[in-house]
Structure formats: C-alpha cells, structure tokens
Short mmCIF file of C-alpha atoms and ligand atoms in Angstrom, two decimals:
data_model
loop_
_atom_site.label_atom_id
_atom_site.label_comp_id
_atom_site.label_asym_id
_atom_site.label_seq_id
_atom_site.Cartn_x
_atom_site.Cartn_y
_atom_site.Cartn_z
CA UNK G 1 -57.92 169.37 237.02
CA UNK G 2 -58.06 169.52 240.23
CA UNK G 3 -60.30 171.24 242.58
CA UNK G 4 -58.73 173.26 245.51
CA UNK G 5 -60.29 173.19 248.63
CA UNK G 6 -61.80 176.72 248.84
CA UNK G 7 -62.08 179.28 252.12
CA UNK G 8 -63.13 182.22 250.02
CA UNK G 9 -66.04 184.49 251.36
CA UNK G 10 -67.89 185.25 248.60
CA UNK G 11 -68.08 184.36 245.46
CA UNK G 12 -68.04 181.53 247.19
CA UNK G 13 -67.50 177.84 246.94
CA UNK G 14 -70.89 176.14 244.85
CA UNK G 15 -71.18 172.34 245.43
CA UNK G 16 -69.74 170.19 242.57
CA UNK G 17 -72.97 168.27 241.99
CA UNK G 18 -74.39 171.49 240.80
CA UNK G 19 -71.31 172.97 238.79
CA UNK G 20 -71.58 169.45 237.20
CA UNK G 21 -74.93 169.55 236.46
CA UNK G 22 -75.14 172.75 234.81
CA UNK G 23 -72.20 172.06 232.51
CA UNK G 24 -74.01 169.43 231.05
CA UNK G 25 -76.76 171.61 230.66
CA UNK G 26 -74.66 174.46 229.41
CA UNK G 27 -75.60 174.20 225.71
CA UNK G 28 -78.84 172.73 225.31
CA UNK G 29 -81.29 172.81 228.66
CA UNK G 30 -83.23 169.32 228.70
CA UNK G 31 -83.45 169.75 224.71
CA UNK G 32 -84.31 172.95 224.49
CA UNK G 33 -81.60 173.68 221.66
CA UNK G 34 -80.06 176.73 223.73
CA UNK G 35 -78.78 177.26 227.33
CA UNK G 36 -80.56 179.21 229.80
CA UNK G 37 -78.30 181.98 229.49
CA UNK G 38 -79.87 182.15 225.66
CA UNK G 39 -83.72 182.27 226.00
CA UNK G 40 -86.40 184.67 227.35
CA UNK G 41 -87.40 185.16 230.74
CA UNK G 42 -90.88 185.43 229.36
CA UNK G 43 -90.59 181.27 228.39
CA UNK G 44 -92.87 178.00 229.79
CA UNK G 45 -89.36 177.12 230.12
CA UNK G 46 -87.58 179.62 232.08
CA UNK G 47 -91.00 180.62 233.91
CA UNK G 48 -91.10 177.15 235.17
CA UNK G 49 -87.44 177.41 236.35
CA UNK G 50 -88.31 180.35 238.54
CA UNK G 51 -91.01 178.82 240.12
CA UNK G 52 -88.95 175.95 241.19
CA UNK G 53 -86.68 177.85 242.72
CA UNK G 54 -89.31 179.47 244.36
CA UNK G 55 -90.94 176.52 245.35
CA UNK G 56 -88.03 174.33 246.87
CA UNK G 57 -86.63 177.80 248.45
CA UNK G 58 -90.53 177.92 249.83
CA UNK G 59 -90.22 174.43 251.78
CA UNK G 60 -86.45 175.04 252.89
CA UNK G 61 -87.80 177.60 254.90
CA UNK G 62 -91.18 176.23 255.87
CA UNK G 63 -92.88 179.81 253.78
CA UNK G 64 -96.01 179.66 253.53
CA UNK G 65 -98.86 182.72 251.32
CA UNK G 66 -98.25 185.06 253.79
CA UNK G 67 -94.67 185.11 252.89
CA UNK G 68 -93.63 186.63 249.30
CA UNK G 69 -90.38 185.46 247.78
CA UNK G 70 -88.19 188.06 245.01
CA UNK G 71 -85.29 187.01 243.48
CA UNK G 72 -83.30 190.74 242.81
CA UNK G 73 -80.36 191.86 241.72
CA UNK G 74 -77.68 194.18 243.21
CA UNK G 75 -76.84 192.41 246.33
CA UNK G 76 -77.61 193.05 249.55
CA UNK G 77 -75.92 196.26 249.48
CA UNK G 78 -79.06 197.03 247.00
CA UNK G 79 -80.95 196.42 249.99
CA UNK G 80 -79.74 198.52 252.17
CA UNK G 81 -81.18 200.95 250.21
CA UNK G 82 -84.58 198.99 249.72
CA UNK G 83 -85.43 198.06 253.30
CA UNK G 84 -85.86 202.08 254.24
CA UNK G 85 -87.06 203.10 250.73
CA UNK G 86 -89.91 200.39 250.93
CA UNK G 87 -90.76 199.92 255.30
CA UNK G 88 -89.58 203.57 256.68
CA UNK G 89 -93.08 204.79 256.72
CA UNK G 90 -92.68 207.50 259.91
CA UNK G 91 -89.42 208.20 258.87
CA UNK G 92 -87.46 206.37 262.13
CA UNK G 93 -85.85 202.73 262.63
CA UNK G 94 -83.03 201.07 264.52
CA UNK G 95 -80.07 199.79 263.26
CA UNK G 96 -77.82 197.59 265.36
CA UNK G 97 -73.84 197.77 263.89
CA UNK G 98 -72.39 194.64 264.39
CA UNK G 99 -69.65 194.74 261.42
CA UNK G 100 -69.49 196.34 258.47
CA UNK G 101 -71.89 195.54 256.18
CA UNK G 102 -75.08 196.02 259.09
CA UNK G 103 -72.73 199.76 259.52
CA UNK G 104 -73.16 200.40 255.19
CA UNK G 105 -77.00 199.35 256.33
CA UNK G 106 -77.48 201.92 258.74
CA UNK G 107 -75.65 204.69 257.06
CA UNK G 108 -77.78 203.71 254.23
CA UNK G 109 -81.60 203.64 255.72
CA UNK G 110 -79.82 207.71 257.37
CA UNK G 111 -80.55 208.72 253.30
CA UNK G 112 -84.09 208.31 253.89
CA UNK G 113 -84.54 209.42 257.65
CA UNK G 114 -83.81 208.76 261.79
CA UNK G 115 -81.32 205.79 261.33
CA UNK G 116 -81.64 205.24 265.26
CA UNK G 117 -77.89 203.73 266.18
CA UNK G 118 -79.54 200.89 268.56
CA UNK G 119 -76.02 199.47 269.14
CA UNK G 120 -73.00 198.71 268.00
CA UNK G 121 -70.04 197.14 268.77
CA UNK G 122 -67.40 198.98 266.80
CA UNK G 123 -65.65 199.79 270.08
CA UNK G 124 -64.56 196.68 270.29
CA UNK G 125 -63.40 196.23 266.71
CA UNK G 126 -66.58 194.48 266.30
CA UNK G 127 -65.61 191.09 267.83
CA UNK G 128 -68.85 190.47 269.38
CA UNK G 129 -72.77 190.83 268.74
CA UNK G 130 -73.65 194.01 270.94
CA UNK G 131 -76.09 194.31 273.75
CA UNK G 132 -79.28 195.92 272.96
CA UNK G 133 -81.49 197.02 275.26
CA UNK G 134 -85.46 197.87 275.33
CA UNK G 135 -86.32 199.18 271.78
CA UNK G 136 -88.85 202.02 271.23
CA UNK G 137 -92.22 200.29 270.10
CA UNK G 138 -92.78 203.39 267.42
CA UNK G 139 -89.87 202.41 265.38
CA UNK G 140 -90.64 201.09 261.40
CA UNK G 141 -88.31 198.55 261.82
CA UNK G 142 -85.53 197.07 264.01
CA UNK G 143 -82.30 196.43 261.32
CA UNK G 144 -79.79 193.78 261.86
CA UNK G 145 -76.95 191.69 260.14
CA UNK G 146 -77.12 188.04 261.45
CA UNK G 147 -73.50 186.79 260.71
CA UNK G 148 -70.39 189.13 260.02
CA UNK G 149 -69.32 187.95 257.07
CA UNK G 150 -65.91 190.32 258.04
CA UNK G 151 -65.70 189.42 261.23
CA UNK G 152 -66.65 185.71 262.09
CA UNK G 153 -69.71 186.36 265.10
CA UNK G 154 -73.14 185.43 264.96
CA UNK G 155 -76.47 186.60 266.32
CA UNK G 156 -77.15 183.15 268.47
CA UNK G 157 -80.63 184.80 270.05
CA UNK G 158 -82.38 187.53 267.60
CA UNK G 159 -83.07 190.66 269.49
CA UNK G 160 -86.32 191.01 271.04
CA UNK G 161 -88.13 193.21 269.19
CA UNK G 162 -91.44 193.03 270.33
CA UNK G 163 -93.67 194.12 268.01
CA UNK G 164 -91.38 196.19 265.52
CA UNK G 165 -90.71 194.28 262.60
CA UNK G 166 -87.02 192.88 262.36
CA UNK G 167 -85.17 192.94 259.22
CA UNK G 168 -81.84 191.20 259.17
CA UNK G 169 -79.40 190.71 256.19
CA UNK G 170 -78.84 186.89 256.32
CA UNK G 171 -76.02 186.69 253.20
CA UNK G 172 -73.46 185.05 255.19
CA UNK G 173 -75.76 182.37 256.77
CA UNK G 174 -79.03 182.31 254.56
CA UNK G 175 -79.68 177.95 254.23
CA UNK G 176 -77.02 177.95 256.62
CA UNK G 177 -79.13 176.27 259.78
CA UNK G 178 -82.63 176.63 260.47
CA UNK G 179 -84.22 179.79 260.53
CA UNK G 180 -87.07 180.71 263.03
CA UNK G 181 -89.46 183.20 260.37
CA UNK G 182 -91.94 183.71 262.56
CA UNK G 183 -89.29 186.22 264.07
CA UNK G 184 -88.53 187.81 260.98
CA UNK G 185 -90.61 190.48 259.16
CA UNK G 186 -88.09 191.13 255.93
CA UNK G 187 -85.04 188.70 254.86
CA UNK G 188 -82.43 189.09 251.97
CA UNK G 189 -79.14 187.63 250.77
CA UNK G 190 -76.74 187.87 248.35
CA UNK G 191 -76.82 184.11 246.65
CA UNK G 192 -73.15 184.46 246.45
CA UNK G 193 -72.15 183.41 249.71
CA UNK G 194 -74.23 180.05 249.98
CA UNK G 195 -77.23 180.06 247.60
CA UNK G 196 -75.22 180.47 244.19
CA UNK G 197 -73.62 182.70 241.50
CA UNK G 198 -73.10 186.24 242.63
CA UNK G 199 -75.87 188.18 240.82
CA UNK G 200 -79.02 187.23 242.55
CA UNK G 201 -80.40 188.51 246.01
CA UNK G 202 -82.89 186.79 247.38
CA UNK G 203 -85.41 188.97 249.91
CA UNK G 204 -88.60 187.16 251.66
CA UNK G 205 -91.06 189.37 253.41
CA UNK G 206 -93.88 189.00 255.11
CA UNK G 207 -97.01 190.82 252.68
CA UNK G 208 -98.84 191.95 255.34
CA UNK G 209 -96.10 194.34 256.87
CA UNK G 210 -94.72 195.38 253.12
CA UNK G 211 -98.40 195.64 252.12
CA UNK G 212 -99.87 197.77 254.66
CA UNK G 213 -98.55 200.71 253.47
CA UNK G 214 -96.98 202.45 250.19
CA UNK G 215 -93.20 201.98 249.43
CA UNK G 216 -92.00 206.03 250.03
CA UNK G 217 -92.47 208.33 247.00
CA UNK G 218 -88.85 208.10 246.15
CA UNK G 219 -88.23 204.21 245.54
CA UNK G 220 -87.36 203.66 242.29
CA UNK G 221 -89.72 200.76 241.07
CA UNK G 222 -87.43 198.30 240.96
CA UNK G 223 -86.74 198.23 243.90
CA UNK G 224 -90.28 198.55 245.00
CA UNK G 225 -90.92 195.18 246.70
CA UNK G 226 -94.67 194.75 246.82
CA UNK G 227 -95.08 196.08 242.33
CA UNK G 228 -92.13 193.44 241.91
CA UNK G 229 -94.05 190.75 244.03
CA UNK G 230 -97.17 191.29 241.47
CA UNK G 231 -94.32 190.89 238.78
CA UNK G 232 -92.92 187.61 240.06
CA UNK G 233 -89.60 189.27 240.77
CA UNK G 234 -89.20 189.91 236.80
CA UNK G 235 -90.64 193.64 236.36
CA UNK G 236 -87.33 193.44 234.00
CA UNK G 237 -85.13 191.03 233.22
CA UNK G 238 -84.27 188.87 235.56
CA UNK G 239 -80.74 187.24 236.38
CA UNK G 240 -82.28 183.90 234.17
CA UNK G 241 -79.34 182.51 234.45
CA UNK G 242 -77.98 183.24 238.45
CA UNK G 243 -81.78 182.17 239.23
CA UNK G 244 -81.83 178.53 237.76
CA UNK G 245 -77.85 178.06 239.55
CA UNK G 246 -79.85 179.12 243.22
CA UNK G 247 -82.59 176.47 242.00
CA UNK G 248 -79.66 173.98 241.32
CA UNK G 249 -78.59 174.89 245.01
CA UNK G 250 -81.48 174.73 246.76
CA UNK G 251 -82.32 171.29 245.18
CA UNK G 252 -78.98 170.41 246.34
CA UNK G 253 -79.80 171.24 250.12
CA UNK G 254 -83.01 169.49 249.67
CA UNK G 255 -81.16 166.64 249.20
CA UNK G 256 -78.83 166.49 251.78
CA UNK G 257 -82.08 166.64 254.57
CA UNK G 258 -82.87 170.50 254.50
CA UNK G 259 -81.36 173.24 256.93
CA UNK G 260 -81.18 171.64 260.08
CA UNK G 261 -79.22 168.71 258.00
CA UNK G 262 -77.25 171.64 256.66
CA UNK G 263 -76.51 173.59 260.29
CA UNK G 264 -75.07 170.02 261.53
CA UNK G 265 -72.59 169.84 258.96
CA UNK G 266 -71.31 173.40 259.26
CA UNK G 267 -71.15 172.84 263.45
CA UNK G 268 -69.48 169.72 262.45
CA UNK G 269 -66.44 171.34 260.25
CA UNK G 270 -66.38 174.61 261.92
CA UNK G 271 -66.54 172.75 265.50
CA UNK G 272 -63.37 171.17 264.48
CA UNK G 273 -61.84 174.40 263.41
CA UNK G 274 -63.08 176.29 266.85
CA UNK G 275 -61.44 173.21 268.98
CA UNK G 276 -57.83 173.76 267.63
CA UNK G 277 -57.65 177.23 267.65
CA UNK G 278 -58.71 176.90 271.61
CA UNK G 279 -55.93 175.02 272.50
CA UNK G 280 -53.76 176.22 270.21
CA UNK G 281 -50.23 178.00 271.19
CA UNK G 282 -49.76 180.13 268.50
CA UNK G 283 -53.40 180.76 266.72
CA UNK G 284 -55.92 183.01 268.15
CA UNK G 285 -59.52 183.40 267.54
CA UNK G 286 -60.18 186.38 267.06
CA UNK G 287 -64.28 186.22 267.56
CA UNK G 288 -65.44 186.28 270.85
CA UNK G 289 -66.90 182.57 272.59
CA UNK G 290 -70.37 183.72 272.69
CA UNK G 291 -70.34 185.67 269.50
CA UNK G 292 -68.76 183.10 267.05
CA UNK G 293 -69.86 182.47 263.35
CA UNK G 294 -71.34 179.06 261.96
CA UNK G 295 -70.26 180.40 258.60
CA UNK G 296 -66.83 182.01 258.70
CA UNK G 297 -63.61 181.25 261.44
CA UNK G 298 -61.76 184.39 261.68
CA UNK G 299 -57.78 183.54 263.53
CA UNK G 300 -54.54 185.33 263.12
CA UNK G 301 -50.76 184.07 264.49
CA UNK G 302 -49.71 187.23 266.85
CA UNK G 303 -47.37 188.50 264.02
CA UNK G 304 -49.25 189.80 260.74
CA UNK G 305 -46.28 188.42 258.48
CA UNK G 306 -46.41 185.77 259.92
CA UNK G 307 -50.53 185.67 258.94
CA UNK G 308 -48.98 186.12 255.25
CA UNK G 309 -46.44 183.09 255.47
CA UNK G 310 -49.41 181.19 256.82
CA UNK G 311 -51.52 182.25 254.16
CA UNK G 312 -49.18 181.46 250.91
CA UNK G 313 -48.10 178.72 252.62
CA UNK G 314 -51.19 176.91 252.53
CA UNK G 315 -51.84 177.61 248.64
CA UNK G 316 -49.10 175.29 247.91
CA UNK G 317 -51.59 172.63 249.83
CA UNK G 318 -54.23 173.77 248.01
CA UNK G 319 -55.62 176.18 250.04
CA UNK G 320 -57.01 178.97 248.95
CA UNK G 321 -59.36 182.20 250.29
CA UNK G 322 -58.05 182.03 253.68
CA UNK G 323 -56.73 185.95 254.14
CA UNK G 324 -57.87 188.00 256.41
CA UNK G 325 -60.32 191.00 255.86
CA UNK G 326 -58.38 193.85 255.41
CA UNK G 327 -60.09 194.97 258.63
CA UNK G 328 -59.39 192.26 260.47
CA UNK G 329 -56.23 191.00 259.74
CA UNK G 330 -55.08 187.84 260.25
CA UNK G 331 -56.96 184.89 258.56
CA UNK G 332 -60.49 183.56 257.87
CA UNK G 333 -62.37 180.62 256.07
CA UNK G 334 -65.33 180.58 255.65
CA UNK G 335 -67.21 176.89 256.11
CA UNK G 336 -70.20 177.65 253.59
CA UNK G 337 -72.98 174.67 252.95
CA UNK G 338 -70.45 173.22 250.30
CA UNK G 339 -67.11 173.87 251.87
CA UNK G 340 -66.42 169.75 251.91
CA UNK G 341 -65.59 168.66 255.72
CA UNK G 342 -62.46 167.26 254.35
CA UNK G 343 -61.58 170.27 253.61
CA UNK G 344 -61.59 172.36 256.90
CA UNK G 345 -59.54 168.80 258.01
CA UNK G 346 -56.36 170.22 255.40
CA UNK G 347 -56.47 172.94 256.63
CA UNK G 348 -56.26 172.18 260.76
CA UNK G 349 -53.62 169.54 259.54
CA UNK G 350 -52.17 172.40 257.57
CA UNK G 351 -52.70 174.45 260.98
CA UNK G 352 -51.23 171.69 263.47
CA UNK G 353 -47.81 171.56 260.94
CA UNK G 354 -47.47 175.61 260.52
CA UNK G 355 -47.71 175.80 264.63
CA UNK G 356 -44.84 172.71 265.02
CA UNK G 357 -42.33 174.22 262.54
CA UNK G 358 -43.18 177.85 264.22
CA UNK G 359 -42.84 176.84 267.48
CA UNK G 360 -40.82 179.67 269.13
CA UNK G 361 -43.28 182.62 268.14
CA UNK G 362 -45.78 181.06 270.54
CA UNK G 363 -48.65 183.10 272.02
CA UNK G 364 -48.73 184.03 276.19
CA UNK G 365 -51.86 181.92 277.46
C1 PLP Q 401 -70.99 189.79 251.37
C2 PLP Q 401 -72.23 190.72 251.95
C3 PLP Q 401 -73.41 191.69 251.52
C4 PLP Q 401 -72.66 192.67 250.60
O1 PLP Q 401 -73.08 191.77 249.81
P1 PLP Q 401 -73.01 192.29 248.01
O2 PLP Q 401 -74.34 190.80 247.64
O3 PLP Q 401 -71.78 192.32 247.63
O4 PLP Q 401 -73.72 193.60 248.14
C5 PLP Q 401 -73.69 192.55 252.72
N1 PLP Q 401 -73.82 191.85 253.79
C6 PLP Q 401 -73.40 190.39 253.81
C7 PLP Q 401 -74.19 189.79 255.88
C8 PLP Q 401 -72.70 189.98 253.34
O5 PLP Q 401 -72.20 188.48 254.29
#
C-alpha cells in the first residue's frame, strides 16, 4: 500500500514513524494486554502518558513553572469561547481579524462582552496581515490568529501589545517554528494541523495571568483553565488516544532537533513552492509577500475551471488535499511538519508539467 503525498489542511499528514509505532501498540500497549483506548484515564499507565506528553511539550516550547499546559477537547473553536470566559474580566478585549478563524473568535468574544475590532484585512479578502495601531492598555487581552490556515498568511512579527496580554490561536503553526513565549500570555492549538490527530486541543497559559482573577461566573466548569490545571486536564475523561498520539508527535519533533529544526525544514519546503510561484506565468500566489505563511501555501491559476483540472490531475500523481478552501478558491498546499520535502518536490514538478501543457492560459505579468 502506497502512501500519498498529503497536503491536507487538517486533519493532516502525521509522521509515518508515529503511525507505525501506534499501530504496533494498538492491541497491547507495552505489555498491558490492552490498548490505550481501553484503559482507565486514572491508571498509572495513562498518567505516565499524559505527564510525558506535557513534559516533552514543555521542553519543546521552553515552558517553565510559570506556565500551565492543558490537553482539552472541543478544538480551537471551543477555545474561542474559553478565552473570554476565562479572561474578559472587565468585559473589554481587542481582536485582530486576519482571516476566517480570527473572525469567528472575535464574534464569539462578543457574546461575553465588548470585543473591539482592532484591525481587519477583510477588505482585501485577508490576503495580508492588517496593520495594528496603538493598543488601548486597559483591554483585558488582545487576540490574534497567528497563522491563517485558509488564506495562507501569518504574523511574522507580533503586535506590540505593551502590558496587555497577548492570546494567540496558533493551531496551524504550532510546533512549526520556535515561539518567543515571553511575548504571549496564552497560546492554543487544535492538534490536527501539526500535533496529532483531531480531538485534542493544547492550551498553554501563563499562570499569573489566569490565576490573577476568577473566570466569568457563567464559564462552564470544563472550560475553566485554572480548574483544569489543578485537575491535570482530567476534570472529566480526556481524549486518551489523542493525547498519546500527540505525545508521540512531540517526541518525533524533539528527536529531529526541536522547533528550530522544524522551522528550517518548513522554510526549505515552502521556499520551493514560493520560488516556483514567483516565476510562474500560470500560477499566482494569493497571499501578499510579507505575510506569507510557513505552513499553508495558497495559489491559483487565472481560471477556476483550470484550477479544478489541476486538482483532479494532482490525484493521478498521488498528490492529495490541494484544493483551496471555498473562501479563497484555487489551491492550497499545507506543508506541515510531517509533510516530507519529496512531497513538495513532486507537487512543484507537477505544477511545472501542468504549466507547460497549459501555456495558452498564462497570466499577464
Ligand atoms: C483549523 C483551525 C481552527 C479550527 O479548529 P477546530 O479544532 O476544528 O476547532 C481554528 N483556528 C485555526 C488557525 C485553524 O487552523
């Protein structure tokens, strides 16, 4: 059985080594005589799995005791609500809308207080990260989405928030590169982009900020970060299998050299694509140059029906998951950590062949 070149935006490609390891342990986890999916989350075996996942992630991100780490459920989407429910103490927070997910986070924030729109790039269909002006220092927090999965843009330098805590949805750039954790108060990520199968959400928060005051009284117990931290993410039954898989992915990242090595690998991969796009007369990148993503490369031909032909033809070469999101159209190649360089080379080679056979459609430069 051949594995395809998988450019899916999420759930997405996982390291083959991790999948093989999981397969080998699926019936009998290390001599327990049962699968991780069949054992109590209160067992010492599972406690070891979650402790190890957390310890590995702490090493990768360089998190000290000033930080708590949670493995929750509900995806990044549920955290759009958890953020205001835990932090909107004076009921005023700032949001930068740089794509679909940050817009959803902003709308969700507005249910619990005043969610101020600090900047938006919706007028240019989110083809770049918007400029942010001076930030009101009395806001409870500022929320951004660091990498815009659908539009293929990312923040290359974070907004100057002063003393206002910065909260970032990092779902699609989590573990793709080092993070300067001194700049953030909270980061969160759905695992299915880069850190494991769907079903686990990682939340890292600075203890002093969250413990500085109570969550809103309407905050569901499950979403109370402080409480989840005292319960080791096990207020109720966690996603045991997902946490195990994420822990394996964390080890895989660490064994390959950590986040700095991931950044180098990812930059090398997306450079192949961006370099091709910059000289192509058929394909056009859709994100503006200074905002280009390290993970999701978006592009199109001048003609939506030709895009469809490209996507169909890709499948014949074992290249999957390159259809763009309906909000942008065109194509999107998500080059997350586990996507090998050979996959990107295969894609570029297909693009080049496709361009030669469709020369009459070339865009005017
Ligand atoms: C995929 C994604 C989400 C939504 O994640 P779910 O886990 O499906 O809730 C939110 N934000 C970003 C940046 C994403 O890439």
